[in-house]
JSON list of C-alpha atoms in Angstrom, two decimals:
[
{"chain": "Q", "resi": 1, "resn": "MET", "atom": "CA", "xyz": [0.31, 0.23, -0.23]},
{"chain": "Q", "resi": 2, "resn": "GLY", "atom": "CA", "xyz": [1.52, 3.02, -1.31]},
{"chain": "Q", "resi": 3, "resn": "VAL", "atom": "CA", "xyz": [2.29, 5.96, 1.71]},
{"chain": "Q", "resi": 4, "resn": "MET", "atom": "CA", "xyz": [-0.86, 7.94, -0.38]},
{"chain": "Q", "resi": 5, "resn": "ASN", "atom": "CA", "xyz": [-3.46, 5.24, 0.17]},
{"chain": "Q", "resi": 6, "resn": "ARG", "atom": "CA", "xyz": [-2.21, 5.28, 4.25]},
{"chain": "Q", "resi": 7, "resn": "PHE", "atom": "CA", "xyz": [-3.00, 9.04, 4.22]},
{"chain": "Q", "resi": 8, "resn": "MET", "atom": "CA", "xyz": [-5.81, 8.91, 2.41]},
{"chain": "Q", "resi": 9, "resn": "ASN", "atom": "CA", "xyz": [-7.43, 5.68, 4.87]},
{"chain": "Q", "resi": 10, "resn": "PHE", "atom": "CA", "xyz": [-5.62, 7.61, 8.25]},
{"chain": "Q", "resi": 11, "resn": "ILE", "atom": "CA", "xyz": [-8.33, 10.71, 7.33]},
{"chain": "Q", "resi": 12, "resn": "GLY", "atom": "CA", "xyz": [-11.32, 8.39, 6.27]},
{"chain": "Q", "resi": 13, "resn": "LEU", "atom": "CA", "xyz": [-11.14, 9.40, 2.69]},
{"chain": "Q", "resi": 14, "resn": "GLN", "atom": "CA", "xyz": [-10.43, 6.07, 1.05]},
{"chain": "Q", "resi": 15, "resn": "ASP", "atom": "CA", "xyz": [-11.21, 2.25, 2.82]},
{"chain": "Q", "resi": 16, "resn": "GLU", "atom": "CA", "xyz": [-9.28, 0.36, 3.94]},
{"chain": "Q", "resi": 17, "resn": "GLU", "atom": "CA", "xyz": [-7.82, -2.55, 1.62]},
{"chain": "Q", "resi": 18, "resn": "GLU", "atom": "CA", "xyz": [-8.00, -5.55, 4.33]},
{"chain": "Q", "resi": 19, "resn": "VAL", "atom": "CA", "xyz": [-6.18, -9.04, 3.29]},
{"chain": "Q", "resi": 20, "resn": "VAL", "atom": "CA", "xyz": [-8.02, -11.90, 4.36]},
{"chain": "Q", "resi": 21, "resn": "GLU", "atom": "CA", "xyz": [-6.83, -15.36, 5.19]},
{"chain": "Q", "resi": 22, "resn": "ARG", "atom": "CA", "xyz": [-9.39, -17.58, 5.32]},
{"chain": "Q", "resi": 23, "resn": "GLU", "atom": "CA", "xyz": [-9.18, -21.57, 6.56]},
{"chain": "Q", "resi": 24, "resn": "VAL", "atom": "CA", "xyz": [-11.42, -23.86, 5.80]},
{"chain": "Q", "resi": 25, "resn": "LEU", "atom": "CA", "xyz": [-13.64, -24.97, 9.24]},
{"chain": "Q", "resi": 26, "resn": "ASP", "atom": "CA", "xyz": [-15.88, -28.04, 9.36]},
{"chain": "Q", "resi": 27, "resn": "GLU", "atom": "CA", "xyz": [-19.19, -25.68, 10.48]},
{"chain": "Q", "resi": 28, "resn": "PRO", "atom": "CA", "xyz": [-19.65, -22.29, 9.49]},
{"chain": "Q", "resi": 29, "resn": "VAL", "atom": "CA", "xyz": [-18.43, -19.93, 12.29]},
{"chain": "Q", "resi": 30, "resn": "GLU", "atom": "CA", "xyz": [-20.58, -16.47, 12.67]},
{"chain": "Q", "resi": 31, "resn": "SER", "atom": "CA", "xyz": [-18.28, -13.30, 13.13]},
{"chain": "Q", "resi": 32, "resn": "PRO", "atom": "CA", "xyz": [-19.76, -11.08, 15.68]},
{"chain": "Q", "resi": 33, "resn": "PRO", "atom": "CA", "xyz": [-20.86, -7.68, 14.27]},
{"chain": "Q", "resi": 34, "resn": "LEU", "atom": "CA", "xyz": [-18.94, -5.04, 13.32]},
{"chain": "Q", "resi": 35, "resn": "ASP", "atom": "CA", "xyz": [-18.52, -1.81, 15.71]},
{"chain": "Q", "resi": 36, "resn": "HIS", "atom": "CA", "xyz": [-16.89, 0.65, 13.89]},
{"chain": "Q", "resi": 37, "resn": "ARG", "atom": "CA", "xyz": [-15.98, 2.92, 17.60]},
{"chain": "Q", "resi": 38, "resn": "LYS", "atom": "CA", "xyz": [-13.76, 0.56, 18.36]},
{"chain": "Q", "resi": 39, "resn": "ASN", "atom": "CA", "xyz": [-10.48, 0.26, 17.35]},
{"chain": "Q", "resi": 40, "resn": "ILE", "atom": "CA", "xyz": [-8.17, -3.46, 17.02]},
{"chain": "Q", "resi": 41, "resn": "LYS", "atom": "CA", "xyz": [-6.73, -1.96, 20.40]},
{"chain": "Q", "resi": 42, "resn": "GLY", "atom": "CA", "xyz": [-10.28, -1.87, 22.06]},
{"chain": "Q", "resi": 43, "resn": "ASN", "atom": "CA", "xyz": [-10.00, 1.71, 23.25]},
{"chain": "Q", "resi": 44, "resn": "ASN", "atom": "CA", "xyz": [-13.67, 3.70, 22.00]},
{"chain": "Q", "resi": 45, "resn": "VAL", "atom": "CA", "xyz": [-12.84, 5.85, 18.10]},
{"chain": "Q", "resi": 46, "resn": "VAL", "atom": "CA", "xyz": [-15.66, 7.44, 16.43]},
{"chain": "Q", "resi": 47, "resn": "SER", "atom": "CA", "xyz": [-15.87, 7.08, 13.17]},
{"chain": "Q", "resi": 48, "resn": "ILE", "atom": "CA", "xyz": [-15.17, 10.37, 11.39]},
{"chain": "Q", "resi": 49, "resn": "HIS", "atom": "CA", "xyz": [-18.44, 9.26, 8.59]},
{"chain": "Q", "resi": 50, "resn": "SER", "atom": "CA", "xyz": [-20.82, 7.59, 11.85]},
{"chain": "Q", "resi": 51, "resn": "GLN", "atom": "CA", "xyz": [-23.20, 10.18, 11.23]},
{"chain": "Q", "resi": 52, "resn": "LYS", "atom": "CA", "xyz": [-23.44, 11.39, 7.60]},
{"chain": "Q", "resi": 53, "resn": "ASN", "atom": "CA", "xyz": [-26.87, 12.19, 7.40]},
{"chain": "Q", "resi": 54, "resn": "VAL", "atom": "CA", "xyz": [-26.76, 15.09, 10.18]},
{"chain": "Q", "resi": 55, "resn": "LYS", "atom": "CA", "xyz": [-29.70, 17.26, 10.68]},
{"chain": "Q", "resi": 56, "resn": "VAL", "atom": "CA", "xyz": [-30.99, 20.14, 12.14]},
{"chain": "Q", "resi": 57, "resn": "VAL", "atom": "CA", "xyz": [-35.05, 20.49, 11.99]},
{"chain": "Q", "resi": 58, "resn": "LEU", "atom": "CA", "xyz": [-36.93, 24.33, 11.92]},
{"chain": "Q", "resi": 59, "resn": "VAL", "atom": "CA", "xyz": [-40.20, 23.66, 14.69]},
{"chain": "Q", "resi": 60, "resn": "GLU", "atom": "CA", "xyz": [-42.75, 26.52, 14.44]},
{"chain": "Q", "resi": 61, "resn": "PRO", "atom": "CA", "xyz": [-45.66, 25.19, 16.44]},
{"chain": "Q", "resi": 62, "resn": "ARG", "atom": "CA", "xyz": [-48.90, 26.67, 17.03]},
{"chain": "Q", "resi": 63, "resn": "SER", "atom": "CA", "xyz": [-49.93, 24.75, 19.65]},
{"chain": "Q", "resi": 64, "resn": "TYR", "atom": "CA", "xyz": [-49.06, 22.45, 22.56]},
{"chain": "Q", "resi": 65, "resn": "ASP", "atom": "CA", "xyz": [-49.85, 19.12, 20.93]},
{"chain": "Q", "resi": 66, "resn": "GLU", "atom": "CA", "xyz": [-46.82, 19.15, 18.04]},
{"chain": "Q", "resi": 67, "resn": "ALA", "atom": "CA", "xyz": [-44.30, 19.27, 21.30]},
{"chain": "Q", "resi": 68, "resn": "GLN", "atom": "CA", "xyz": [-44.66, 14.69, 20.38]},
{"chain": "Q", "resi": 69, "resn": "GLU", "atom": "CA", "xyz": [-43.13, 15.56, 17.39]},
{"chain": "Q", "resi": 70, "resn": "ILE", "atom": "CA", "xyz": [-40.44, 17.82, 18.55]},
{"chain": "Q", "resi": 71, "resn": "ALA", "atom": "CA", "xyz": [-39.43, 14.95, 20.81]},
{"chain": "Q", "resi": 72, "resn": "ASP", "atom": "CA", "xyz": [-39.76, 12.21, 18.18]},
{"chain": "Q", "resi": 73, "resn": "HIS", "atom": "CA", "xyz": [-36.99, 14.49, 16.37]},
{"chain": "Q", "resi": 74, "resn": "LEU", "atom": "CA", "xyz": [-35.04, 14.73, 19.57]},
{"chain": "Q", "resi": 75, "resn": "ARG", "atom": "CA", "xyz": [-35.36, 10.15, 19.62]},
{"chain": "Q", "resi": 76, "resn": "SER", "atom": "CA", "xyz": [-34.19, 10.32, 16.42]},
{"chain": "Q", "resi": 77, "resn": "PHE", "atom": "CA", "xyz": [-30.50, 12.16, 16.82]},
{"chain": "Q", "resi": 78, "resn": "ARG", "atom": "CA", "xyz": [-31.99, 14.99, 14.67]},
{"chain": "Q", "resi": 79, "resn": "SER", "atom": "CA", "xyz": [-30.98, 18.65, 16.40]},
{"chain": "Q", "resi": 80, "resn": "VAL", "atom": "CA", "xyz": [-34.12, 21.44, 16.41]},
{"chain": "Q", "resi": 81, "resn": "VAL", "atom": "CA", "xyz": [-34.91, 25.00, 16.57]},
{"chain": "Q", "resi": 82, "resn": "VAL", "atom": "CA", "xyz": [-38.36, 25.46, 18.24]},
{"chain": "Q", "resi": 83, "resn": "ASN", "atom": "CA", "xyz": [-39.48, 29.36, 17.37]},
{"chain": "Q", "resi": 84, "resn": "LEU", "atom": "CA", "xyz": [-42.14, 29.62, 19.70]},
{"chain": "Q", "resi": 85, "resn": "GLN", "atom": "CA", "xyz": [-43.53, 33.33, 18.93]},
{"chain": "Q", "resi": 86, "resn": "ARG", "atom": "CA", "xyz": [-46.41, 32.01, 17.18]},
{"chain": "Q", "resi": 87, "resn": "VAL", "atom": "CA", "xyz": [-47.93, 30.73, 20.91]},
{"chain": "Q", "resi": 88, "resn": "ARG", "atom": "CA", "xyz": [-49.84, 32.22, 23.58]},
{"chain": "Q", "resi": 89, "resn": "ASN", "atom": "CA", "xyz": [-46.97, 32.37, 26.42]},
{"chain": "Q", "resi": 90, "resn": "ASP", "atom": "CA", "xyz": [-48.74, 29.96, 28.68]},
{"chain": "Q", "resi": 91, "resn": "GLN", "atom": "CA", "xyz": [-48.88, 27.20, 25.24]},
{"chain": "Q", "resi": 92, "resn": "ALA", "atom": "CA", "xyz": [-44.62, 28.06, 25.11]},
{"chain": "Q", "resi": 93, "resn": "LEU", "atom": "CA", "xyz": [-43.87, 27.62, 28.90]},
{"chain": "Q", "resi": 94, "resn": "ARG", "atom": "CA", "xyz": [-46.05, 24.11, 28.67]},
{"chain": "Q", "resi": 95, "resn": "ILE", "atom": "CA", "xyz": [-43.63, 23.44, 25.30]},
{"chain": "Q", "resi": 96, "resn": "ILE", "atom": "CA", "xyz": [-40.34, 24.80, 26.84]},
{"chain": "Q", "resi": 97, "resn": "ASP", "atom": "CA", "xyz": [-41.53, 22.32, 29.86]},
{"chain": "Q", "resi": 98, "resn": "PHE", "atom": "CA", "xyz": [-42.51, 19.50, 27.79]},
{"chain": "Q", "resi": 99, "resn": "LEU", "atom": "CA", "xyz": [-38.90, 19.33, 25.88]},
{"chain": "Q", "resi": 100, "resn": "SER", "atom": "CA", "xyz": [-37.14, 19.59, 28.94]},
{"chain": "Q", "resi": 101, "resn": "GLY", "atom": "CA", "xyz": [-38.16, 16.97, 29.58]},
{"chain": "Q", "resi": 102, "resn": "THR", "atom": "CA", "xyz": [-37.19, 14.84, 27.04]},
{"chain": "Q", "resi": 103, "resn": "VAL", "atom": "CA", "xyz": [-33.61, 16.62, 26.37]},
{"chain": "Q", "resi": 104, "resn": "TYR", "atom": "CA", "xyz": [-33.18, 15.29, 30.04]},
{"chain": "Q", "resi": 105, "resn": "ALA", "atom": "CA", "xyz": [-34.57, 12.20, 29.65]},
{"chain": "Q", "resi": 106, "resn": "LEU", "atom": "CA", "xyz": [-31.99, 11.64, 26.80]},
{"chain": "Q", "resi": 107, "resn": "SER", "atom": "CA", "xyz": [-28.96, 13.27, 28.53]},
{"chain": "Q", "resi": 108, "resn": "GLY", "atom": "CA", "xyz": [-28.75, 16.10, 25.28]},
{"chain": "Q", "resi": 109, "resn": "GLY", "atom": "CA", "xyz": [-29.91, 20.10, 26.37]},
{"chain": "Q", "resi": 110, "resn": "ILE", "atom": "CA", "xyz": [-31.52, 23.11, 25.45]},
{"chain": "Q", "resi": 111, "resn": "SER", "atom": "CA", "xyz": [-30.04, 26.14, 25.33]},
{"chain": "Q", "resi": 112, "resn": "LYS", "atom": "CA", "xyz": [-32.21, 29.53, 23.98]},
{"chain": "Q", "resi": 113, "resn": "VAL", "atom": "CA", "xyz": [-30.39, 31.20, 21.40]},
{"chain": "Q", "resi": 114, "resn": "GLY", "atom": "CA", "xyz": [-32.96, 34.50, 20.92]},
{"chain": "Q", "resi": 115, "resn": "GLY", "atom": "CA", "xyz": [-36.34, 35.38, 22.05]},
{"chain": "Q", "resi": 116, "resn": "ASN", "atom": "CA", "xyz": [-38.41, 32.70, 22.04]},
{"chain": "Q", "resi": 117, "resn": "ILE", "atom": "CA", "xyz": [-36.19, 30.75, 19.61]},
{"chain": "Q", "resi": 118, "resn": "PHE", "atom": "CA", "xyz": [-34.34, 27.89, 21.37]},
{"chain": "Q", "resi": 119, "resn": "LEU", "atom": "CA", "xyz": [-32.26, 25.18, 20.29]},
{"chain": "Q", "resi": 120, "resn": "CYS", "atom": "CA", "xyz": [-32.91, 20.77, 21.52]},
{"chain": "Q", "resi": 121, "resn": "THR", "atom": "CA", "xyz": [-30.42, 18.44, 20.81]},
{"chain": "Q", "resi": 122, "resn": "PRO", "atom": "CA", "xyz": [-29.88, 15.29, 21.40]},
{"chain": "Q", "resi": 123, "resn": "ASP", "atom": "CA", "xyz": [-26.60, 13.26, 23.70]},
{"chain": "Q", "resi": 124, "resn": "THR", "atom": "CA", "xyz": [-24.69, 13.50, 20.33]},
{"chain": "Q", "resi": 125, "resn": "VAL", "atom": "CA", "xyz": [-24.93, 17.16, 20.07]},
{"chain": "Q", "resi": 126, "resn": "GLU", "atom": "CA", "xyz": [-22.72, 19.20, 22.22]},
{"chain": "Q", "resi": 127, "resn": "ILE", "atom": "CA", "xyz": [-23.88, 22.98, 22.43]},
{"chain": "Q", "resi": 128, "resn": "GLN", "atom": "CA", "xyz": [-21.08, 24.68, 23.66]},
{"chain": "Q", "resi": 129, "resn": "GLY", "atom": "CA", "xyz": [-20.48, 29.19, 24.06]},
{"chain": "Q", "resi": 130, "resn": "SER", "atom": "CA", "xyz": [-24.00, 31.12, 25.03]},
{"chain": "Q", "resi": 131, "resn": "ILE", "atom": "CA", "xyz": [-26.14, 34.08, 22.89]},
{"chain": "Q", "resi": 132, "resn": "SER", "atom": "CA", "xyz": [-26.68, 35.58, 25.58]},
{"chain": "Q", "resi": 133, "resn": "GLU", "atom": "CA", "xyz": [-23.53, 37.36, 26.34]},
{"chain": "Q", "resi": 134, "resn": "ILE", "atom": "CA", "xyz": [-24.39, 38.86, 22.52]},
{"chain": "Q", "resi": 135, "resn": "LEU", "atom": "CA", "xyz": [-27.82, 39.81, 23.08]},
{"chain": "Q", "resi": 136, "resn": "LEU", "atom": "CA", "xyz": [-26.42, 41.78, 26.37]},
{"chain": "Q", "resi": 137, "resn": "ASP", "atom": "CA", "xyz": [-24.03, 43.29, 24.25]},
{"chain": "Q", "resi": 138, "resn": "GLU", "atom": "CA", "xyz": [-26.19, 44.67, 21.47]},
{"chain": "Q", "resi": 139, "resn": "GLN", "atom": "CA", "xyz": [-29.04, 45.42, 24.13]},
{"chain": "Q", "resi": 140, "resn": "ASP", "atom": "CA", "xyz": [-26.16, 47.93, 25.48]},
{"chain": "Q", "resi": 141, "resn": "TYR", "atom": "CA", "xyz": [-25.30, 49.24, 22.14]},
{"chain": "Q", "resi": 142, "resn": "ASN", "atom": "CA", "xyz": [-28.71, 50.68, 20.96]},
{"chain": "Q", "resi": 143, "resn": "ARG", "atom": "CA", "xyz": [-29.24, 52.06, 24.75]},
{"chain": "Q", "resi": 144, "resn": "MET", "atom": "CA", "xyz": [-26.23, 53.78, 23.59]},
{"chain": "Q", "resi": 145, "resn": "ARG", "atom": "CA", "xyz": [-27.46, 54.78, 20.12]}
]
C-alpha cells in the first residue's frame, strides 16, 4: 500500500483494503457484528463518518399538541430549533417544560438562542458557548445610540 493510500485511509477518505486469510472449517462460524466505534486495541474511537445524515429541524409550533413531534425528532437524534413566537406565553411555557423533560431523559441539551427561540439537541450534539452575552451587548449598543 502506498503512502498516499495510507494517508487517505488515515483521514477516512478511502476504505482500507483488508487481506483476509481464511481457513477451511467443518462448520461455518458467524462473525460478531462489526463495531466501527472500536479499534483493534479496544479504545473507543468514533468514526468521522458515523453521522453522515446530520439534520437540524426547524419547528414553529402553533399549539402544545406539536410538542410530541419535536420530541420524536430528538429521539431520532436530530437537533431541533424551536421558534415559539406563534404561540401564547402559557402554551410556550408548557412546550418548553415538556421539551426540557425530553432533553433530560435523552441526556441532551437545550439552549435559548433568541427571543422565544430554543435549540434542543440530543446527546450526540454538544452545545458550546452562550448567545445571551451577544444579546446583552446588542441591547447595550442600542441604548447608547
